[in-house]
Amino acid sequence: MVDMAEGAAGDSGASGPDFLWGIEGGCWLITTEDSTYRIDLDAMTIDRFRFPDPSSAPTDNGPTRPLREIVECRVGKLGYWLLNPEGPDIETVEYYWQRSSTVVRIEPVPAQPADRPE
C-alpha cells in the first residue's frame, strides 16, 4: 500500500513535493548536492547532469538511461533508483543501481523530447 501523505507528488505545495514514489507520472527535476537529474516517469527514463567545476566546462554524464524503479527519492535523503540494462548487457545484467548525493529539491518540469534541462 502506498501512503500518499502530505508532501507527496501531486501535492500543490509551492516548493514542490518532498518525495516521489515513481507512480506519479510526468517529468521531474531532482536537484541533489552535486547533480541534477531529469526523471520522465511517463517514458521511464533518467538523465544526469553534474554541476560543473567553476573552472571547467559543463559536463553531461552520458545518455538518457531507461529507468526501472525509484527506490528512494526524498528531500534530505540520498536518492536511489534502479536502471534497466541496454545493448549487450540485456543478456547478462538484470539491472543497475544508482545512488545520488542528498536530494535538495524535487520539482515538476514540462516534458522535453531529448532536450537537456535549462
MMTF fields as JSON, N, C-alpha, C and O atoms, coordinates in Angstrom:
{
  "mmtfVersion": "1.0.0",
  "mmtfProducer": "UNKNOWN",
  "numBonds": 471,
  "numAtoms": 472,
  "numGroups": 118,
  "numChains": 1,
  "numModels": 1,
  "chainsPerModel": [1],
  "groupsPerChain": [118],
  "chainIdList": ["A"],
  "bondAtomList": [4, 2, 8, 6, 12, 10, 16, 14, 20, 18, 24, 22, 28, 26, 32, 30, 36, 34, 40, 38, 44, 42, 48, 46, 52, 50, 56, 54, 60, 58, 64, 62, 68, 66, 72, 70, 76, 74, 80, 78, 84, 82, 88, 86, 92, 90, 96, 94, 100, 98, 104, 102, 108, 106, 112, 110, 116, 114, 120, 118, 124, 122, 128, 126, 132, 130, 136, 134, 140, 138, 144, 142, 148, 146, 152, 150, 156, 154, 160, 158, 164, 162, 168, 166, 172, 170, 176, 174, 180, 178, 184, 182, 188, 186, 192, 190, 196, 194, 200, 198, 204, 202, 208, 206, 212, 210, 216, 214, 220, 218, 224, 222, 228, 226, 232, 230, 236, 234, 240, 238, 244, 242, 248, 246, 252, 250, 256, 254, 260, 258, 264, 262, 268, 266, 272, 270, 276, 274, 280, 278, 284, 282, 288, 286, 292, 290, 296, 294, 300, 298, 304, 302, 308, 306, 312, 310, 316, 314, 320, 318, 324, 322, 328, 326, 332, 330, 336, 334, 340, 338, 344, 342, 348, 346, 352, 350, 356, 354, 360, 358, 364, 362, 368, 366, 372, 370, 376, 374, 380, 378, 384, 382, 388, 386, 392, 390, 396, 394, 400, 398, 404, 402, 408, 406, 412, 410, 416, 414, 420, 418, 424, 422, 428, 426, 432, 430, 436, 434, 440, 438, 444, 442, 448, 446, 452, 450, 456, 454, 460, 458, 464, 462, 468, 466],
  "bondOrderList": [1, 1, 1, 1, 1, 1, 1, 1, 1, 1, 1, 1, 1, 1, 1, 1, 1, 1, 1, 1, 1, 1, 1, 1, 1, 1, 1, 1, 1, 1, 1, 1, 1, 1, 1, 1, 1, 1, 1, 1, 1, 1, 1, 1, 1, 1, 1, 1, 1, 1, 1, 1, 1, 1, 1, 1, 1, 1, 1, 1, 1, 1, 1, 1, 1, 1, 1, 1, 1, 1, 1, 1, 1, 1, 1, 1, 1, 1, 1, 1, 1, 1, 1, 1, 1, 1, 1, 1, 1, 1, 1, 1, 1, 1, 1, 1, 1, 1, 1, 1, 1, 1, 1, 1, 1, 1, 1, 1, 1, 1, 1, 1, 1, 1, 1, 1, 1],
  "groupList": [{"groupName": "MET", "atomNameList": ["N", "CA", "C", "O"], "elementList": ["N", "C", "C", "O"], "formalChargeList": [0, 0, 0, 0], "bondAtomList": [1, 0, 2, 1, 3, 2], "bondOrderList": [1, 1, 2], "singleLetterCode": "M", "chemCompType": "L-PEPTIDE LINKING"}, {"groupName": "VAL", "atomNameList": ["N", "CA", "C", "O"], "elementList": ["N", "C", "C", "O"], "formalChargeList": [0, 0, 0, 0], "bondAtomList": [1, 0, 2, 1, 3, 2], "bondOrderList": [1, 1, 2], "singleLetterCode": "V", "chemCompType": "L-PEPTIDE LINKING"}, {"groupName": "ASP", "atomNameList": ["N", "CA", "C", "O"], "elementList": ["N", "C", "C", "O"], "formalChargeList": [0, 0, 0, 0], "bondAtomList": [1, 0, 2, 1, 3, 2], "bondOrderList": [1, 1, 2], "singleLetterCode": "D", "chemCompType": "L-PEPTIDE LINKING"}, {"groupName": "ALA", "atomNameList": ["N", "CA", "C", "O"], "elementList": ["N", "C", "C", "O"], "formalChargeList": [0, 0, 0, 0], "bondAtomList": [1, 0, 2, 1, 3, 2], "bondOrderList": [1, 1, 2], "singleLetterCode": "A", "chemCompType": "L-PEPTIDE LINKING"}, {"groupName": "GLU", "atomNameList": ["N", "CA", "C", "O"], "elementList": ["N", "C", "C", "O"], "formalChargeList": [0, 0, 0, 0], "bondAtomList": [1, 0, 2, 1, 3, 2], "bondOrderList": [1, 1, 2], "singleLetterCode": "E", "chemCompType": "L-PEPTIDE LINKING"}, {"groupName": "GLY", "atomNameList": ["N", "CA", "C", "O"], "elementList": ["N", "C", "C", "O"], "formalChargeList": [0, 0, 0, 0], "bondAtomList": [1, 0, 2, 1, 3, 2], "bondOrderList": [1, 1, 2], "singleLetterCode": "G", "chemCompType": "PEPTIDE LINKING"}, {"groupName": "SER", "atomNameList": ["N", "CA", "C", "O"], "elementList": ["N", "C", "C", "O"], "formalChargeList": [0, 0, 0, 0], "bondAtomList": [1, 0, 2, 1, 3, 2], "bondOrderList": [1, 1, 2], "singleLetterCode": "S", "chemCompType": "L-PEPTIDE LINKING"}, {"groupName": "PRO", "atomNameList": ["N", "CA", "C", "O"], "elementList": ["N", "C", "C", "O"], "formalChargeList": [0, 0, 0, 0], "bondAtomList": [1, 0, 2, 1, 3, 2], "bondOrderList": [1, 1, 2], "singleLetterCode": "P", "chemCompType": "L-PEPTIDE LINKING"}, {"groupName": "PHE", "atomNameList": ["N", "CA", "C", "O"], "elementList": ["N", "C", "C", "O"], "formalChargeList": [0, 0, 0, 0], "bondAtomList": [1, 0, 2, 1, 3, 2], "bondOrderList": [1, 1, 2], "singleLetterCode": "F", "chemCompType": "L-PEPTIDE LINKING"}, {"groupName": "LEU", "atomNameList": ["N", "CA", "C", "O"], "elementList": ["N", "C", "C", "O"], "formalChargeList": [0, 0, 0, 0], "bondAtomList": [1, 0, 2, 1, 3, 2], "bondOrderList": [1, 1, 2], "singleLetterCode": "L", "chemCompType": "L-PEPTIDE LINKING"}, {"groupName": "TRP", "atomNameList": ["N", "CA", "C", "O"], "elementList": ["N", "C", "C", "O"], "formalChargeList": [0, 0, 0, 0], "bondAtomList": [1, 0, 2, 1, 3, 2], "bondOrderList": [1, 1, 2], "singleLetterCode": "W", "chemCompType": "L-PEPTIDE LINKING"}, {"groupName": "ILE", "atomNameList": ["N", "CA", "C", "O"], "elementList": ["N", "C", "C", "O"], "formalChargeList": [0, 0, 0, 0], "bondAtomList": [1, 0, 2, 1, 3, 2], "bondOrderList": [1, 1, 2], "singleLetterCode": "I", "chemCompType": "L-PEPTIDE LINKING"}, {"groupName": "CYS", "atomNameList": ["N", "CA", "C", "O"], "elementList": ["N", "C", "C", "O"], "formalChargeList": [0, 0, 0, 0], "bondAtomList": [1, 0, 2, 1, 3, 2], "bondOrderList": [1, 1, 2], "singleLetterCode": "C", "chemCompType": "L-PEPTIDE LINKING"}, {"groupName": "THR", "atomNameList": ["N", "CA", "C", "O"], "elementList": ["N", "C", "C", "O"], "formalChargeList": [0, 0, 0, 0], "bondAtomList": [1, 0, 2, 1, 3, 2], "bondOrderList": [1, 1, 2], "singleLetterCode": "T", "chemCompType": "L-PEPTIDE LINKING"}, {"groupName": "TYR", "atomNameList": ["N", "CA", "C", "O"], "elementList": ["N", "C", "C", "O"], "formalChargeList": [0, 0, 0, 0], "bondAtomList": [1, 0, 2, 1, 3, 2], "bondOrderList": [1, 1, 2], "singleLetterCode": "Y", "chemCompType": "L-PEPTIDE LINKING"}, {"groupName": "ARG", "atomNameList": ["N", "CA", "C", "O"], "elementList": ["N", "C", "C", "O"], "formalChargeList": [0, 0, 0, 0], "bondAtomList": [1, 0, 2, 1, 3, 2], "bondOrderList": [1, 1, 2], "singleLetterCode": "R", "chemCompType": "L-PEPTIDE LINKING"}, {"groupName": "ASN", "atomNameList": ["N", "CA", "C", "O"], "elementList": ["N", "C", "C", "O"], "formalChargeList": [0, 0, 0, 0], "bondAtomList": [1, 0, 2, 1, 3, 2], "bondOrderList": [1, 1, 2], "singleLetterCode": "N", "chemCompType": "L-PEPTIDE LINKING"}, {"groupName": "LYS", "atomNameList": ["N", "CA", "C", "O"], "elementList": ["N", "C", "C", "O"], "formalChargeList": [0, 0, 0, 0], "bondAtomList": [1, 0, 2, 1, 3, 2], "bondOrderList": [1, 1, 2], "singleLetterCode": "K", "chemCompType": "L-PEPTIDE LINKING"}, {"groupName": "GLN", "atomNameList": ["N", "CA", "C", "O"], "elementList": ["N", "C", "C", "O"], "formalChargeList": [0, 0, 0, 0], "bondAtomList": [1, 0, 2, 1, 3, 2], "bondOrderList": [1, 1, 2], "singleLetterCode": "Q", "chemCompType": "L-PEPTIDE LINKING"}],
  "groupTypeList": [0, 1, 2, 0, 3, 4, 5, 3, 3, 5, 2, 6, 5, 3, 6, 5, 7, 2, 8, 9, 10, 5, 11, 4, 5, 5, 12, 10, 9, 11, 13, 13, 4, 2, 6, 13, 14, 15, 11, 2, 9, 2, 3, 0, 13, 11, 2, 15, 8, 15, 8, 7, 2, 7, 6, 6, 3, 7, 13, 2, 16, 5, 7, 13, 15, 7, 9, 15, 4, 11, 1, 4, 12, 15, 1, 5, 17, 9, 5, 14, 10, 9, 9, 16, 7, 4, 5, 7, 2, 11, 4, 13, 1, 4, 14, 14, 10, 18, 15, 6, 6, 13, 1, 1, 15, 11, 4, 7, 1, 7, 3, 18, 7, 3, 2, 15, 7, 4],
  "groupIdList": [1, 2, 3, 4, 5, 6, 7, 8, 9, 10, 11, 12, 13, 14, 15, 16, 17, 18, 19, 20, 21, 22, 23, 24, 25, 26, 27, 28, 29, 30, 31, 32, 33, 34, 35, 36, 37, 38, 39, 40, 41, 42, 43, 44, 45, 46, 47, 48, 49, 50, 51, 52, 53, 54, 55, 56, 57, 58, 59, 60, 61, 62, 63, 64, 65, 66, 67, 68, 69, 70, 71, 72, 73, 74, 75, 76, 77, 78, 79, 80, 81, 82, 83, 84, 85, 86, 87, 88, 89, 90, 91, 92, 93, 94, 95, 96, 97, 98, 99, 100, 101, 102, 103, 104, 105, 106, 107, 108, 109, 110, 111, 112, 113, 114, 115, 116, 117, 118],
  "secStructList": [7, 7, 7, 7, 7, 6, 6, 5, 6, 6, 7, 7, 7, 6, 6, 7, 7, 1, 5, 7, 7, 1, 7, 1, 7, 1, 3, 3, 3, 3, 3, 3, 1, 1, 3, 3, 3, 3, 3, 3, 6, 6, 6, 6, 3, 3, 3, 3, 3, 3, 7, 7, 7, 6, 6, 1, 7, 7, 7, 7, 7, 7, 1, 7, 3, 3, 3, 3, 3, 3, 3, 3, 7, 5, 6, 6, 1, 3, 3, 3, 3, 3, 3, 7, 7, 7, 4, 4, 4, 4, 4, 6, 7, 1, 7, 3, 3, 3, 3, 3, 3, 3, 3, 3, 3, 3, 3, 3, 3, 7, 7, 7, 1, 1, 7, 7, 7, 7],
  "xCoordList": [0.839, 0.0, 0.887, 1.832, 0.578, 1.356, 0.691, -0.496, 1.452, 0.94, 1.209, 2.354, 0.188, 0.34, 0.07, -0.808, 0.815, 0.641, 1.082, 1.62, 0.854, 1.227, 2.681, 3.54, 2.962, 4.311, 4.574, 5.601, 3.675, 3.877, 3.645, 2.984, 4.196, 3.994, 2.507, 1.734, 2.125, 0.714, 0.178, -0.884, 0.889, 0.56, 0.742, 1.61, -0.016, 0.065, 0.998, 0.842, 1.962, 2.908, 3.711, 4.121, 3.95, 4.656, 6.094, 6.637, 6.726, 8.121, 8.286, 9.417, 7.241, 7.322, 7.165, 7.158, 7.038, 6.836, 8.125, 9.214, 7.99, 9.142, 9.686, 10.822, 8.891, 9.36, 8.584, 7.501, 9.156, 8.487, 8.417, 9.35, 7.318, 7.159, 7.58, 8.049, 7.408, 7.673, 6.392, 6.441, 5.249, 3.957, 3.204, 2.08, 3.82, 3.129, 2.927, 1.952, 3.826, 3.805, 4.409, 4.726, 4.568, 5.13, 6.647, 7.299, 7.193, 8.64, 9.013, 8.286, 10.153, 10.588, 12.056, 12.86, 12.406, 13.793, 14.171, 13.574, 15.167, 15.638, 16.992, 17.942, 17.09, 18.348, 18.964, 18.33, 20.214, 20.95, 22.092, 22.221, 22.914, 24.023, 25.032, 25.692, 25.169, 26.171, 25.715, 26.527, 24.436, 23.934, 22.48, 21.808, 22.025, 20.61, 20.19, 20.899, 19.051, 18.502, 17.166, 16.362, 16.931, 15.615, 15.011, 15.506, 13.929, 13.265, 11.932, 11.087, 11.749, 10.49, 9.77, 10.139, 8.75, 8.039, 7.041, 6.558, 6.721, 5.869, 6.691, 6.247, 7.896, 8.789, 9.684, 10.337, 9.719, 10.587, 12.055, 12.729, 12.52, 13.913, 14.495, 13.762, 15.83, 16.523, 17.765, 18.467, 18.022, 19.232, 19.934, 19.281, 21.265, 22.026, 22.936, 23.586, 22.971, 23.802, 24.559, 23.96, 25.886, 26.698, 26.874, 26.974, 26.912, 27.216, 28.675, 29.531, 28.978, 30.361, 31.237, 30.776, 32.499, 33.504, 33.596, 33.624, 33.643, 33.673, 34.8, 34.697, 35.871, 36.994, 36.934, 37.857, 35.864, 35.785, 34.477, 33.574, 34.404, 33.193, 32.117, 32.45, 30.831, 29.77, 29.958, 30.438, 29.579, 29.694, 28.331, 27.451, 28.173, 26.955, 27.398, 28.281, 26.829, 27.282, 26.589, 26.119, 26.517, 26.05, 24.657, 23.988, 24.243, 22.949, 21.775, 21.943, 20.606, 19.377, 19.383, 19.69, 19.051, 19.042, 17.614, 16.781, 17.321, 15.985, 15.829, 16.602, 14.835, 14.557, 13.677, 12.665, 14.068, 13.277, 12.38, 11.199, 12.951, 12.191, 12.878, 14.106, 12.082, 12.605, 12.493, 11.397, 13.616, 13.622, 13.489, 12.715, 14.244, 14.189, 14.457, 15.479, 13.539, 13.718, 12.97, 11.797, 13.686, 13.078, 14.037, 15.229, 13.524, 14.332, 14.979, 14.316, 16.29, 17.03, 17.668, 18.392, 17.416, 17.986, 18.742, 18.568, 19.587, 20.251, 19.215, 18.295, 19.355, 18.477, 18.972, 20.17, 18.061, 18.429, 17.407, 16.214, 17.861, 16.963, 17.638, 18.862, 16.826, 17.297, 17.135, 16.141, 18.132, 18.131, 18.136, 18.802, 17.4, 17.405, 18.67, 19.163, 19.201, 20.374, 19.989, 18.815, 20.999, 20.788, 21.81, 22.795, 21.572, 22.529, 22.86, 21.982, 24.15, 24.543, 24.358, 24.296, 24.269, 24.082, 22.728, 22.562, 21.766, 20.425, 20.486, 19.689, 21.432, 21.551, 22.115, 21.836, 22.906, 23.617, 23.367, 23.736, 22.752, 22.56, 21.07, 20.331, 20.625, 19.204, 18.862, 17.858, 19.696, 19.513, 20.781, 21.638, 20.891, 21.941, 21.297, 20.117, 22.043, 21.52, 22.367, 23.54, 21.759, 22.453, 22.036, 20.851, 23.007, 22.754, 23.171, 24.131, 22.45, 22.81, 23.271, 23.159, 23.783, 24.033, 22.67, 21.635, 22.664, 21.425, 20.519, 20.962, 19.243, 18.249, 17.933, 17.607, 18.035, 17.798, 16.415, 15.75, 15.984, 14.696, 14.137, 14.884, 12.821, 12.087, 11.051, 10.261, 11.057, 10.082, 9.595, 10.374, 8.315, 7.792, 8.317, 8.493, 8.564, 9.01, 8.244, 7.753, 8.135, 7.46, 8.25, 9.474, 7.547, 8.216, 9.054, 8.619, 10.25, 11.163, 11.605, 12.159, 11.383, 11.697, 13.178, 13.507, 14.064, 15.502, 16.295, 17.504, 15.668, 16.429, 17.022, 16.653, 17.927, 18.545, 17.873, 17.297, 17.93, 17.328, 18.052, 19.25, 17.32, 17.899, 18.704, 19.257],
  "yCoordList": [-1.176, 0.0, 1.243, 1.343, 2.173, 3.404, 4.493, 4.772, 5.106, 6.188, 7.505, 7.954, 8.123, 9.399, 10.53, 11.363, 10.552, 11.543, 12.921, 13.078, 13.908, 15.281, 15.344, 14.701, 16.121, 16.26, 15.368, 15.519, 14.443, 13.558, 14.316, 15.355, 13.786, 14.399, 14.491, 13.609, 15.557, 15.797, 16.77, 17.36, 16.943, 17.936, 19.296, 19.435, 20.273, 21.562, 22.545, 23.757, 22.042, 22.918, 23.741, 23.226, 25.008, 25.905, 25.481, 25.754, 24.828, 24.45, 23.059, 22.59, 22.402, 21.06, 20.021, 20.348, 18.759, 17.685, 17.37, 17.761, 16.669, 16.237, 14.898, 14.55, 14.129, 12.835, 12.39, 12.901, 11.422, 10.77, 9.278, 8.692, 8.684, 7.233, 6.551, 5.413, 7.261, 6.661, 6.306, 5.794, 6.572, 6.247, 7.512, 7.43, 8.673, 9.941, 10.292, 10.959, 9.855, 10.255, 11.636, 12.295, 12.073, 13.385, 13.41, 12.382, 14.622, 14.824, 15.605, 16.499, 15.254, 15.83, 16.181, 15.431, 17.298, 17.702, 17.456, 18.027, 16.601, 16.25, 16.921, 16.584, 17.86, 18.546, 17.934, 17.861, 17.492, 16.935, 17.886, 18.943, 17.517, 18.377, 18.607, 19.646, 17.656, 17.84, 17.501, 17.512, 17.202, 16.862, 17.282, 17.628, 17.239, 17.406, 16.206, 15.816, 15.623, 14.502, 14.924, 15.558, 14.571, 14.773, 13.388, 12.563, 13.144, 11.848, 12.005, 12.8, 11.243, 11.238, 9.946, 8.872, 10.045, 8.861, 8.33, 7.207, 9.111, 8.602, 7.734, 6.663, 8.205, 7.465, 6.494, 5.644, 6.616, 5.809, 5.938, 4.953, 7.2, 7.494, 8.447, 9.118, 8.498, 9.391, 9.946, 9.231, 11.222, 11.907, 12.473, 12.921, 12.455, 13.027, 14.125, 13.975, 15.236, 16.373, 16.814, 17.258, 16.69, 17.12, 18.623, 19.215, 19.241, 20.658, 20.827, 20.115, 21.738, 21.896, 22.536, 23.343, 22.161, 22.842, 24.255, 24.404, 25.293, 26.662, 26.911, 27.812, 26.126, 26.345, 25.466, 25.497, 24.682, 23.801, 24.0, 24.703, 23.365, 23.426, 22.532, 21.572, 22.824, 21.951, 20.524, 20.318, 19.554, 18.156, 17.499, 17.849, 16.554, 15.763, 14.326, 13.85, 13.638, 12.3, 11.215, 10.234, 11.366, 10.269, 10.429, 11.441, 9.399, 9.419, 9.199, 8.877, 9.376, 9.05, 7.551, 6.747, 7.19, 5.781, 5.325, 6.13, 4.039, 3.516, 3.293, 2.557, 3.929, 3.823, 2.607, 2.4, 1.82, 0.65, 0.959, 0.612, 1.621, 1.857, 2.928, 2.974, 3.783, 4.696, 3.964, 3.589, 3.765, 3.101, 4.146, 3.964, 5.244, 6.33, 7.643, 7.801, 8.575, 9.922, 10.862, 11.174, 11.302, 12.096, 13.216, 12.976, 14.434, 15.576, 15.265, 14.815, 15.515, 15.277, 13.899, 13.617, 13.035, 11.682, 11.452, 12.198, 10.411, 10.024, 9.481, 8.772, 9.805, 9.231, 7.834, 7.562, 6.951, 5.586, 5.079, 5.043, 4.683, 4.157, 3.047, 2.915, 2.259, 1.136, 1.48, 2.085, 1.085, 1.341, 0.014, -0.935, -0.051, -1.243, -1.272, -0.221, -2.465, -2.573, -2.301, -2.363, -1.999, -1.759, -2.551, -3.042, -2.674, -3.317, -4.73, -5.48, -5.101, -6.48, -6.84, -8.022, -5.85, -6.125, -6.75, -7.368, -6.602, -7.155, -8.661, -9.199, -9.336, -10.792, -11.229, -12.342, -10.374, -10.824, -9.997, -10.42, -8.836, -7.949, -7.747, -7.413, -7.95, -7.758, -6.269, -5.822, -5.501, -4.063, -3.452, -4.153, -2.143, -1.37, -0.539, -0.202, -0.204, 0.715, 1.968, 1.94, 3.053, 4.336, 5.049, 5.119, 5.574, 6.408, 7.819, 8.036, 8.772, 10.177, 10.731, 10.073, 11.934, 12.654, 13.06, 12.733, 13.749, 14.119, 14.954, 15.925, 14.566, 15.289, 16.606, 16.632, 17.703, 19.04, 19.554, 20.231, 19.224, 19.755, 18.813, 18.192, 18.722, 17.961, 18.909, 19.503, 19.051, 19.95, 19.403, 18.813, 19.592, 19.154, 20.066, 21.267, 19.485, 20.248, 19.759, 18.63, 20.595, 20.153, 19.05, 18.986, 18.197, 17.151, 17.809, 18.766, 17.302, 17.813, 16.636, 15.681, 16.666, 15.49, 15.179, 15.146, 14.968, 14.739, 16.003, 16.01, 17.067, 18.261, 18.082, 17.175, 18.95, 18.951, 20.005, 20.952, 19.869, 20.894, 22.217, 22.254, 23.284, 24.611, 25.077, 26.177],
  "zCoordList": [0.0, 0.0, 0.0, 0.783, -0.872, -0.986, -0.168, -0.34, 0.716, 1.548, 0.848, 0.795, 0.319, -0.389, 0.596, 0.371, 1.667, 2.722, 2.26, 1.163, 3.095, 2.791, 2.354, 2.956, 1.305, 0.796, -0.401, -1.062, -0.697, -1.838, -3.133, -3.147, -4.226, -5.533, -5.804, -5.431, -6.451, -6.675, -5.646, -5.845, -4.564, -3.551, -4.209, -5.071, -3.849, -4.522, -3.819, -3.969, -3.057, -2.379, -3.357, -4.398, -3.056, -3.955, -4.191, -5.262, -3.235, -3.391, -3.989, -4.111, -4.353, -4.907, -3.816, -2.63, -4.223, -3.249, -2.492, -2.912, -1.389, -0.599, -1.069, -0.746, -1.833, -2.308, -3.537, -3.824, -4.265, -5.392, -5.104, -4.554, -5.477, -5.373, -6.667, -6.657, -7.786, -9.086, -9.819, -10.938, -9.206, -9.825, -10.246, -10.741, -10.051, -10.257, -11.734, -12.079, -12.597, -13.997, -14.153, -13.162, -15.376, -15.657, -15.576, -15.397, -15.713, -15.665, -14.415, -13.983, -13.844, -12.577, -12.63, -13.184, -12.066, -11.92, -10.468, -9.555, -10.26, -8.925, -8.755, -9.462, -7.832, -7.566, -6.327, -5.275, -6.461, -5.33, -4.999, -5.616, -4.036, -3.636, -4.755, -4.776, -5.693, -6.736, -8.149, -9.074, -8.333, -9.67, -9.81, -8.839, -11.044, -11.339, -12.174, -13.102, -11.853, -12.607, -13.175, -12.492, -14.43, -15.038, -15.195, -15.963, -14.453, -14.493, -15.203, -14.79, -16.277, -17.012, -16.651, -17.128, -15.817, -15.352, -16.37, -16.224, -17.399, -18.476, -19.426, -19.839, -19.771, -20.667, -19.898, -20.504, -18.539, -17.682, -18.109, -18.41, -18.122, -18.45, -17.417, -16.691, -17.359, -16.443, -17.131, -17.846, -16.905, -17.374, -16.154, -15.211, -16.165, -15.058, -15.58, -16.614, -14.846, -15.199, -13.964, -12.984, -14.011, -12.865, -12.905, -13.98, -11.734, -11.671, -12.054, -11.529, -12.945, -13.374, -12.307, -11.501, -12.32, -11.509, -12.077, -13.299, -11.254, -11.768, -12.766, -13.598, -12.696, -13.607, -14.857, -15.67, -15.023, -16.185, -16.937, -16.483, -18.092, -18.911, -18.294, -17.597, -18.533, -18.022, -18.537, -19.652, -17.726, -18.136, -18.136, -17.349, -19.02, -19.113, -18.897, -19.612, -17.959, -17.614, -18.404, -17.827, -19.688, -20.503, -21.051, -20.847, -21.752, -22.437, -21.5, -20.324, -22.04, -21.318, -21.032, -21.912, -19.825, -19.404, -19.121, -18.707, -19.341, -19.019, -17.516, -16.903, -16.941, -15.513, -15.248, -15.919, -14.28, -13.889, -12.698, -12.694, -11.679, -10.441, -9.601, -9.521, -8.979, -7.963, -6.629, -6.212, -5.968, -4.666, -3.563, -2.623, -3.675, -2.682, -3.399, -4.067, -3.257, -3.801, -2.862, -3.064, -1.83, -0.767, -0.384, -0.192, -0.273, 0.139, 1.49, 2.425, 1.569, 2.8, 2.887, 3.842, 1.909, 1.9, 0.591, -0.372, 0.563, -0.673, -1.644, -1.236, -2.925, -3.935, -4.298, -4.221, -4.694, -5.052, -6.052, -5.753, -7.243, -8.262, -9.036, -9.034, -9.691, -10.494, -11.959, -12.36, -12.768, -14.2, -14.953, -14.539, -16.049, -16.885, -17.732, -18.14, -18.004, -18.877, -20.324, -20.692, -21.14, -22.566, -23.365, -22.813, -24.671, -25.568, -25.139, -24.712, -25.255, -24.94, -23.464, -23.126, -22.588, -21.16, -20.854, -19.802, -21.745, -21.515, -21.261, -20.492, -21.907, -21.771, -20.425, -19.979, -19.764, -18.571, -17.311, -16.215, -17.45, -16.303, -16.068, -16.994, -14.822, -14.506, -14.4, -14.954, -13.688, -13.552, -12.989, -12.452, -13.118, -12.478, -11.382, -11.48, -10.343, -9.332, -9.362, -9.735, -8.965, -8.901, -7.628, -7.302, -6.921, -5.739, -6.077, -6.816, -5.534, -5.708, -4.373, -3.339, -4.411, -3.164, -2.589, -3.169, -1.483, -0.798, -1.698, -2.312, -1.771, -2.562, -1.861, -0.674, -2.622, -2.088, -2.483, -1.699, -3.721, -4.206, -5.272, -6.027, -5.315, -6.328, -6.911, -6.177, -8.236, -8.85, -10.183, -10.932, -10.487, -11.783, -12.886, -12.682, -14.047, -15.217, -16.437, -16.447, -17.463, -18.681, -19.379, -19.268, -20.087, -20.872, -21.94, -22.581, -22.133, -23.163, -23.991, -23.445, -25.286, -26.094, -26.209, -27.395, -25.472, -25.627, -25.385, -25.614, -24.934, -24.584, -23.198, -22.452, -22.883, -21.563, -20.695, -21.229, -19.353, -18.501, -18.675, -18.953, -18.511, -18.726, -17.545, -17.57]
}
